[in-house]
Amino acid sequence: MLTLVPTPIGNIADISLRAMDALVNADVLLCEDTRVTKKLLHLLKERYGKEADKEQSFISVHSHSEHRFLEKTDPSFFEQNVVYASDAGMPGVSDPGQMLVRYCIDRGIDYDVLPGANAVLTAFAASGFVETQVLFFGFLPHKGSDRSGALGRALYSGYTTVLYESPHRLEKLLGEIADAEPSRRLFAAKELTKMHQRYLHGTAAEVLETLGGNYKGEWVVVIEAGEVRDATFSEKEILALDLPKKAAAKLIAKLTGETPKSCYQRLLETDK
């Protein structure tokens, strides 16, 4: 059968007894990165005395090779004890794994998924936003209309929304949110469960000011739920169009719920 095993997202002590047993008892370990999984197994041996009593095979299966691996794999491969482990966290959540599960479902292969460490739920629980419904967007597209459209859906879904972001684009993300929703509250979590874990609360502008240009680390951003808007354009994008102010005000009013008159007045005051 196939077992998907979540691995710690930073602190080795977060691994479960079931996950340790699954890893050391596997015949074959499918790994997002074989080096990372081998290092984890070494730590389990050093700290907890857990080690395999047989020779294990390690096969690299990452986001660019998962489909190719399954195309050439016969279902009989899973007659042995196969484990899939991503580098950190839950397989299939912004990590490979879902194609493996689909493969098993379609071919009647037994599979199991163990519970474990997950940055999405950890950040949501730590955010302090009391809504119980949440949307997870993973990483937004890097640029262009795909990015602005995805961010618009994240901001105006009506749900608390969780995003992953790299240190290279965190400043950009916070700036985009500050422009679109300057009063919206955020929770930004850095390096969850690790030595340099950090929690930040506030508006996007406040978080930017607190960080002071230091964006190093892995980030999860939780955006407080706002009102639902069925719009694909942001106010910033409308203002960038070559439109008379009155026409722009009418469009923005539809986006924000303001009256066109008050919106027009706000745009005039902004230009002063």
Tab-separated table of C-alpha atoms in Angstrom:
chain	number	residue	atom	x	y	z
A	1	MET	CA	0.000	0.000	0.000
A	2	LEU	CA	0.921	3.675	-0.096
A	3	THR	CA	1.195	5.824	3.035
A	4	LEU	CA	1.530	9.597	2.864
A	5	VAL	CA	3.573	10.788	5.841
A	6	PRO	CA	3.667	14.429	6.983
A	7	THR	CA	7.033	15.584	8.275
A	8	PRO	CA	7.920	18.380	10.734
A	9	ILE	CA	7.766	21.918	9.334
A	10	GLY	CA	10.659	23.037	11.514
A	11	ASN	CA	10.831	21.306	14.879
A	12	ILE	CA	11.813	17.630	14.737
A	13	ALA	CA	9.945	16.988	17.999
A	14	ASP	CA	6.637	17.541	16.198
A	15	ILE	CA	6.884	14.209	14.399
A	16	SER	CA	4.335	11.615	15.525
A	17	LEU	CA	5.001	8.060	16.648
A	18	ARG	CA	2.958	6.775	13.700
A	19	ALA	CA	4.984	8.854	11.253
A	20	MET	CA	8.265	7.546	12.682
A	21	ASP	CA	7.066	3.945	12.447
A	22	ALA	CA	5.862	4.436	8.873
A	23	LEU	CA	9.187	5.917	7.789
A	24	VAL	CA	11.426	3.254	9.330
A	25	ASN	CA	9.178	0.347	8.243
A	26	ALA	CA	8.936	1.427	4.580
A	27	ASP	CA	10.383	-0.739	1.847
A	28	VAL	CA	10.482	2.209	-0.545
A	29	LEU	CA	10.519	5.902	0.305
A	30	LEU	CA	9.259	8.274	-2.365
A	31	CYS	CA	10.729	11.652	-1.464
A	32	GLU	CA	10.294	15.219	-2.620
A	33	ASP	CA	14.048	15.405	-1.982
A	34	THR	CA	15.883	12.198	-1.040
A	35	ARG	CA	18.591	14.179	0.780
A	36	VAL	CA	16.035	15.806	3.090
A	37	THR	CA	14.321	12.499	3.885
A	38	LYS	CA	17.631	10.746	4.544
A	39	LYS	CA	18.626	13.556	6.911
A	40	LEU	CA	15.295	13.178	8.735
A	41	LEU	CA	15.841	9.427	9.130
A	42	HIS	CA	19.328	10.104	10.485
A	43	LEU	CA	17.859	12.473	13.093
A	44	LEU	CA	15.233	9.894	14.081
A	45	LYS	CA	17.995	7.357	14.659
A	46	GLU	CA	20.126	9.809	16.668
A	47	ARG	CA	17.399	11.281	18.848
A	48	TYR	CA	14.795	8.545	19.184
A	49	GLY	CA	16.620	5.332	18.351
A	50	LYS	CA	14.303	4.692	15.417
A	51	GLU	CA	15.930	3.021	12.429
A	52	ALA	CA	15.037	0.593	9.669
A	53	ASP	CA	15.994	-3.054	10.152
A	54	LYS	CA	16.285	-3.581	6.391
A	55	GLU	CA	17.697	-1.960	3.278
A	56	GLN	CA	15.383	0.789	2.043
A	57	SER	CA	15.075	2.264	-1.447
A	58	PHE	CA	14.824	6.016	-1.998
A	59	ILE	CA	13.201	7.484	-5.124
A	60	SER	CA	12.904	11.180	-5.926
A	61	VAL	CA	9.315	12.219	-6.721
A	62	HIS	CA	8.899	15.998	-6.800
A	63	SER	CA	6.451	18.429	-8.403
A	64	HIS	CA	8.173	18.220	-11.807
A	65	SER	CA	8.488	14.433	-11.867
A	66	GLU	CA	5.366	13.105	-10.094
A	67	HIS	CA	3.331	12.735	-13.303
A	68	ARG	CA	6.249	11.180	-15.199
A	69	PHE	CA	6.947	8.727	-12.353
A	70	LEU	CA	3.338	7.511	-12.295
A	71	GLU	CA	3.174	7.143	-16.082
A	72	LYS	CA	5.888	4.503	-15.975
A	73	THR	CA	4.838	2.844	-12.674
A	74	ASP	CA	2.878	-0.406	-12.633
A	75	PRO	CA	0.250	-0.861	-9.879
A	76	SER	CA	2.217	-3.909	-8.679
A	77	PHE	CA	4.842	-1.430	-7.400
A	78	PHE	CA	2.502	-0.741	-4.468
A	79	GLU	CA	2.396	-4.390	-3.388
A	80	GLN	CA	5.354	-3.423	-1.201
A	81	ASN	CA	5.264	-0.960	1.686
A	82	VAL	CA	5.606	2.443	-0.041
A	83	VAL	CA	5.807	5.756	1.836
A	84	TYR	CA	5.686	9.246	0.340
A	85	ALA	CA	7.266	12.087	2.348
A	86	SER	CA	7.513	15.703	1.236
A	87	ASP	CA	10.283	17.924	2.582
A	88	ALA	CA	8.165	19.519	5.300
A	89	GLY	CA	4.484	19.450	6.193
A	90	MET	CA	1.554	17.592	4.695
A	91	PRO	CA	2.000	15.950	1.278
A	92	GLY	CA	-0.506	17.303	-1.240
A	93	VAL	CA	-0.778	20.741	0.439
A	94	SER	CA	1.370	23.003	-1.778
A	95	ASP	CA	3.544	19.886	-2.146
A	96	PRO	CA	3.411	16.772	-4.350
A	97	GLY	CA	1.197	13.878	-3.291
A	98	GLN	CA	-2.257	14.388	-4.762
A	99	MET	CA	-1.377	12.624	-8.020
A	100	LEU	CA	-0.195	9.608	-6.032
A	101	VAL	CA	-3.495	9.485	-4.158
A	102	ARG	CA	-5.477	9.814	-7.398
A	103	TYR	CA	-3.431	7.007	-8.934
A	104	CYS	CA	-4.256	4.718	-6.008
A	105	ILE	CA	-7.978	5.592	-6.057
A	106	ASP	CA	-8.274	4.952	-9.788
A	107	ARG	CA	-6.558	1.564	-9.537
A	108	GLY	CA	-8.019	0.285	-6.290
A	109	ILE	CA	-4.696	0.450	-4.439
A	110	ASP	CA	-4.863	0.714	-0.655
A	111	TYR	CA	-3.524	3.986	0.728
A	112	ASP	CA	-3.523	5.961	3.958
A	113	VAL	CA	-2.668	9.540	4.957
A	114	LEU	CA	-1.272	10.200	8.423
A	115	PRO	CA	-2.146	13.450	10.234
A	116	GLY	CA	0.627	15.794	11.183
A	117	ALA	CA	2.355	19.146	10.984
A	118	ASN	CA	0.797	21.714	8.658
A	119	ALA	CA	1.628	25.415	8.344
A	120	VAL	CA	-1.838	26.408	7.080
A	121	LEU	CA	-3.768	25.206	10.118
A	122	THR	CA	-1.030	26.254	12.553
A	123	ALA	CA	-1.111	29.839	11.262
A	124	PHE	CA	-4.926	29.935	11.130
A	125	ALA	CA	-5.177	28.770	14.737
A	126	ALA	CA	-2.569	31.347	15.801
A	127	SER	CA	-4.159	34.254	13.898
A	128	GLY	CA	-6.836	35.102	16.451
A	129	PHE	CA	-9.423	35.615	13.699
A	130	VAL	CA	-12.545	34.013	15.126
A	131	GLU	CA	-14.218	32.936	11.876
A	132	THR	CA	-14.283	29.156	11.622
A	133	GLN	CA	-14.341	29.022	7.814
A	134	VAL	CA	-11.074	29.469	5.957
A	135	LEU	CA	-9.794	29.425	2.371
A	136	PHE	CA	-6.249	28.374	1.487
A	137	PHE	CA	-4.723	29.900	-1.650
A	138	GLY	CA	-1.174	28.547	-1.361
A	139	PHE	CA	1.295	30.692	-3.331
A	140	LEU	CA	-0.234	33.401	-5.520
A	141	PRO	CA	0.924	33.664	-9.149
A	142	HIS	CA	4.110	35.707	-9.342
A	143	LYS	CA	2.942	38.591	-11.508
A	144	GLY	CA	0.487	40.088	-13.958
A	145	SER	CA	-3.282	39.800	-14.143
A	146	ASP	CA	-3.159	36.242	-12.788
A	147	ARG	CA	-1.660	37.561	-9.559
A	148	SER	CA	-3.965	40.575	-9.203
A	149	GLY	CA	-7.005	38.418	-9.960
A	150	ALA	CA	-6.000	35.778	-7.400
A	151	LEU	CA	-5.307	38.437	-4.770
A	152	GLY	CA	-8.710	40.006	-5.467
A	153	ARG	CA	-10.395	36.649	-4.882
A	154	ALA	CA	-8.393	36.195	-1.679
A	155	LEU	CA	-9.340	39.625	-0.343
A	156	TYR	CA	-13.013	39.610	-1.326
A	157	SER	CA	-14.068	35.991	-0.805
A	158	GLY	CA	-15.807	36.736	2.486
A	159	TYR	CA	-13.607	34.182	4.275
A	160	THR	CA	-10.445	34.308	6.331
A	161	THR	CA	-7.770	33.495	3.762
A	162	VAL	CA	-4.350	31.886	4.172
A	163	LEU	CA	-1.465	32.494	1.757
A	164	TYR	CA	2.087	31.248	1.531
A	165	GLU	CA	4.705	33.764	0.419
A	166	SER	CA	8.436	33.682	-0.208
A	167	PRO	CA	10.763	36.228	1.415
A	168	HIS	CA	11.474	37.609	-2.066
A	169	ARG	CA	7.844	38.612	-2.635
A	170	LEU	CA	6.557	39.313	0.877
A	171	GLU	CA	7.153	43.061	0.588
A	172	LYS	CA	5.290	43.073	-2.737
A	173	LEU	CA	2.346	41.142	-1.252
A	174	LEU	CA	2.048	43.429	1.765
A	175	GLY	CA	2.273	46.495	-0.481
A	176	GLU	CA	-0.496	45.162	-2.716
A	177	ILE	CA	-2.755	44.488	0.270
A	178	ALA	CA	-1.960	47.925	1.742
A	179	ASP	CA	-3.025	49.583	-1.528
A	180	ALA	CA	-6.201	47.540	-1.955
A	181	GLU	CA	-7.338	47.225	1.671
A	182	PRO	CA	-5.385	49.614	3.932
A	183	SER	CA	-7.507	48.904	7.020
A	184	ARG	CA	-7.720	45.087	6.660
A	185	ARG	CA	-6.073	43.189	9.526
A	186	LEU	CA	-3.440	40.553	8.853
A	187	PHE	CA	-1.526	37.918	10.766
A	188	ALA	CA	1.930	37.100	9.407
A	189	ALA	CA	3.819	34.116	10.784
A	190	LYS	CA	7.524	33.638	10.122
A	191	GLU	CA	9.413	30.332	10.380
A	192	LEU	CA	6.626	28.431	12.154
A	193	THR	CA	7.846	26.010	14.877
A	194	LYS	CA	11.489	27.011	14.273
A	195	MET	CA	13.942	28.818	16.522
A	196	HIS	CA	13.226	32.206	14.923
A	197	GLN	CA	9.432	31.861	14.840
A	198	ARG	CA	7.704	35.236	14.899
A	199	TYR	CA	4.065	36.389	14.994
A	200	LEU	CA	3.004	39.778	13.592
A	201	HIS	CA	-0.465	41.345	13.799
A	202	GLY	CA	-1.764	44.528	12.176
A	203	THR	CA	-2.591	46.108	8.849
A	204	ALA	CA	-0.310	45.431	5.902
A	205	ALA	CA	1.330	48.837	6.347
A	206	GLU	CA	1.906	48.191	10.048
A	207	VAL	CA	3.476	44.805	9.353
A	208	LEU	CA	5.730	46.366	6.723
A	209	GLU	CA	6.832	49.037	9.191
A	210	THR	CA	7.512	46.461	11.912
A	211	LEU	CA	9.614	44.319	9.574
A	212	GLY	CA	11.732	47.280	8.495
A	213	GLY	CA	12.955	45.561	5.343
A	214	ASN	CA	13.839	42.212	6.957
A	215	TYR	CA	11.824	39.641	5.028
A	216	LYS	CA	14.033	36.570	5.479
A	217	GLY	CA	12.345	33.271	6.296
A	218	GLU	CA	9.305	31.253	5.283
A	219	TRP	CA	6.027	33.142	5.672
A	220	VAL	CA	2.352	32.355	6.108
A	221	VAL	CA	-0.036	35.315	5.811
A	222	VAL	CA	-3.575	35.105	7.188
A	223	ILE	CA	-5.973	37.792	5.935
A	224	GLU	CA	-9.009	38.660	8.038
A	225	ALA	CA	-12.331	38.026	6.307
A	226	GLY	CA	-13.810	41.038	4.528
A	227	GLU	CA	-16.954	41.729	2.563
A	228	VAL	CA	-17.721	39.759	-0.573
A	229	ARG	CA	-17.095	41.610	-3.809
A	230	ASP	CA	-17.583	40.201	-7.270
A	231	ALA	CA	-14.812	42.098	-8.960
A	232	THR	CA	-11.667	41.243	-10.863
A	233	PHE	CA	-10.168	44.754	-10.812
A	234	SER	CA	-8.642	46.486	-7.818
A	235	GLU	CA	-8.997	50.206	-7.151
A	236	LYS	CA	-5.310	50.633	-7.984
A	237	GLU	CA	-5.788	48.967	-11.386
A	238	ILE	CA	-8.793	51.171	-12.204
A	239	LEU	CA	-6.838	54.330	-11.327
A	240	ALA	CA	-4.026	53.170	-13.610
A	241	LEU	CA	-6.424	53.230	-16.595
A	242	ASP	CA	-6.650	56.320	-18.806
A	243	LEU	CA	-10.087	57.327	-17.520
A	244	PRO	CA	-11.624	60.641	-16.438
A	245	LYS	CA	-11.899	60.862	-12.660
A	246	LYS	CA	-15.701	60.763	-12.713
A	247	ALA	CA	-15.711	57.561	-14.779
A	248	ALA	CA	-13.070	55.997	-12.525
A	249	ALA	CA	-15.108	57.012	-9.465
A	250	LYS	CA	-18.191	55.238	-10.816
A	251	LEU	CA	-16.238	52.025	-11.364
A	252	ILE	CA	-14.564	52.189	-7.958
A	253	ALA	CA	-17.929	52.888	-6.323
A	254	LYS	CA	-19.223	49.601	-7.728
A	255	LEU	CA	-16.149	47.885	-6.326
A	256	THR	CA	-16.242	49.453	-2.852
A	257	GLY	CA	-19.928	50.112	-2.248
A	258	GLU	CA	-19.355	53.870	-1.891
A	259	THR	CA	-21.555	56.406	-3.633
A	260	PRO	CA	-19.980	57.726	-6.863
A	261	LYS	CA	-20.093	61.248	-5.410
A	262	SER	CA	-18.178	60.390	-2.224
A	263	CYS	CA	-15.724	58.276	-4.193
A	264	TYR	CA	-15.102	61.144	-6.644
A	265	GLN	CA	-14.529	63.519	-3.728
A	266	ARG	CA	-12.067	61.065	-2.152
A	267	LEU	CA	-10.103	60.844	-5.416
A	268	LEU	CA	-9.932	64.627	-5.668
A	269	GLU	CA	-8.639	64.881	-2.102
A	270	THR	CA	-6.037	62.187	-2.765
A	271	ASP	CA	-4.617	64.274	-5.619
A	272	LYS	CA	-4.145	67.332	-3.466
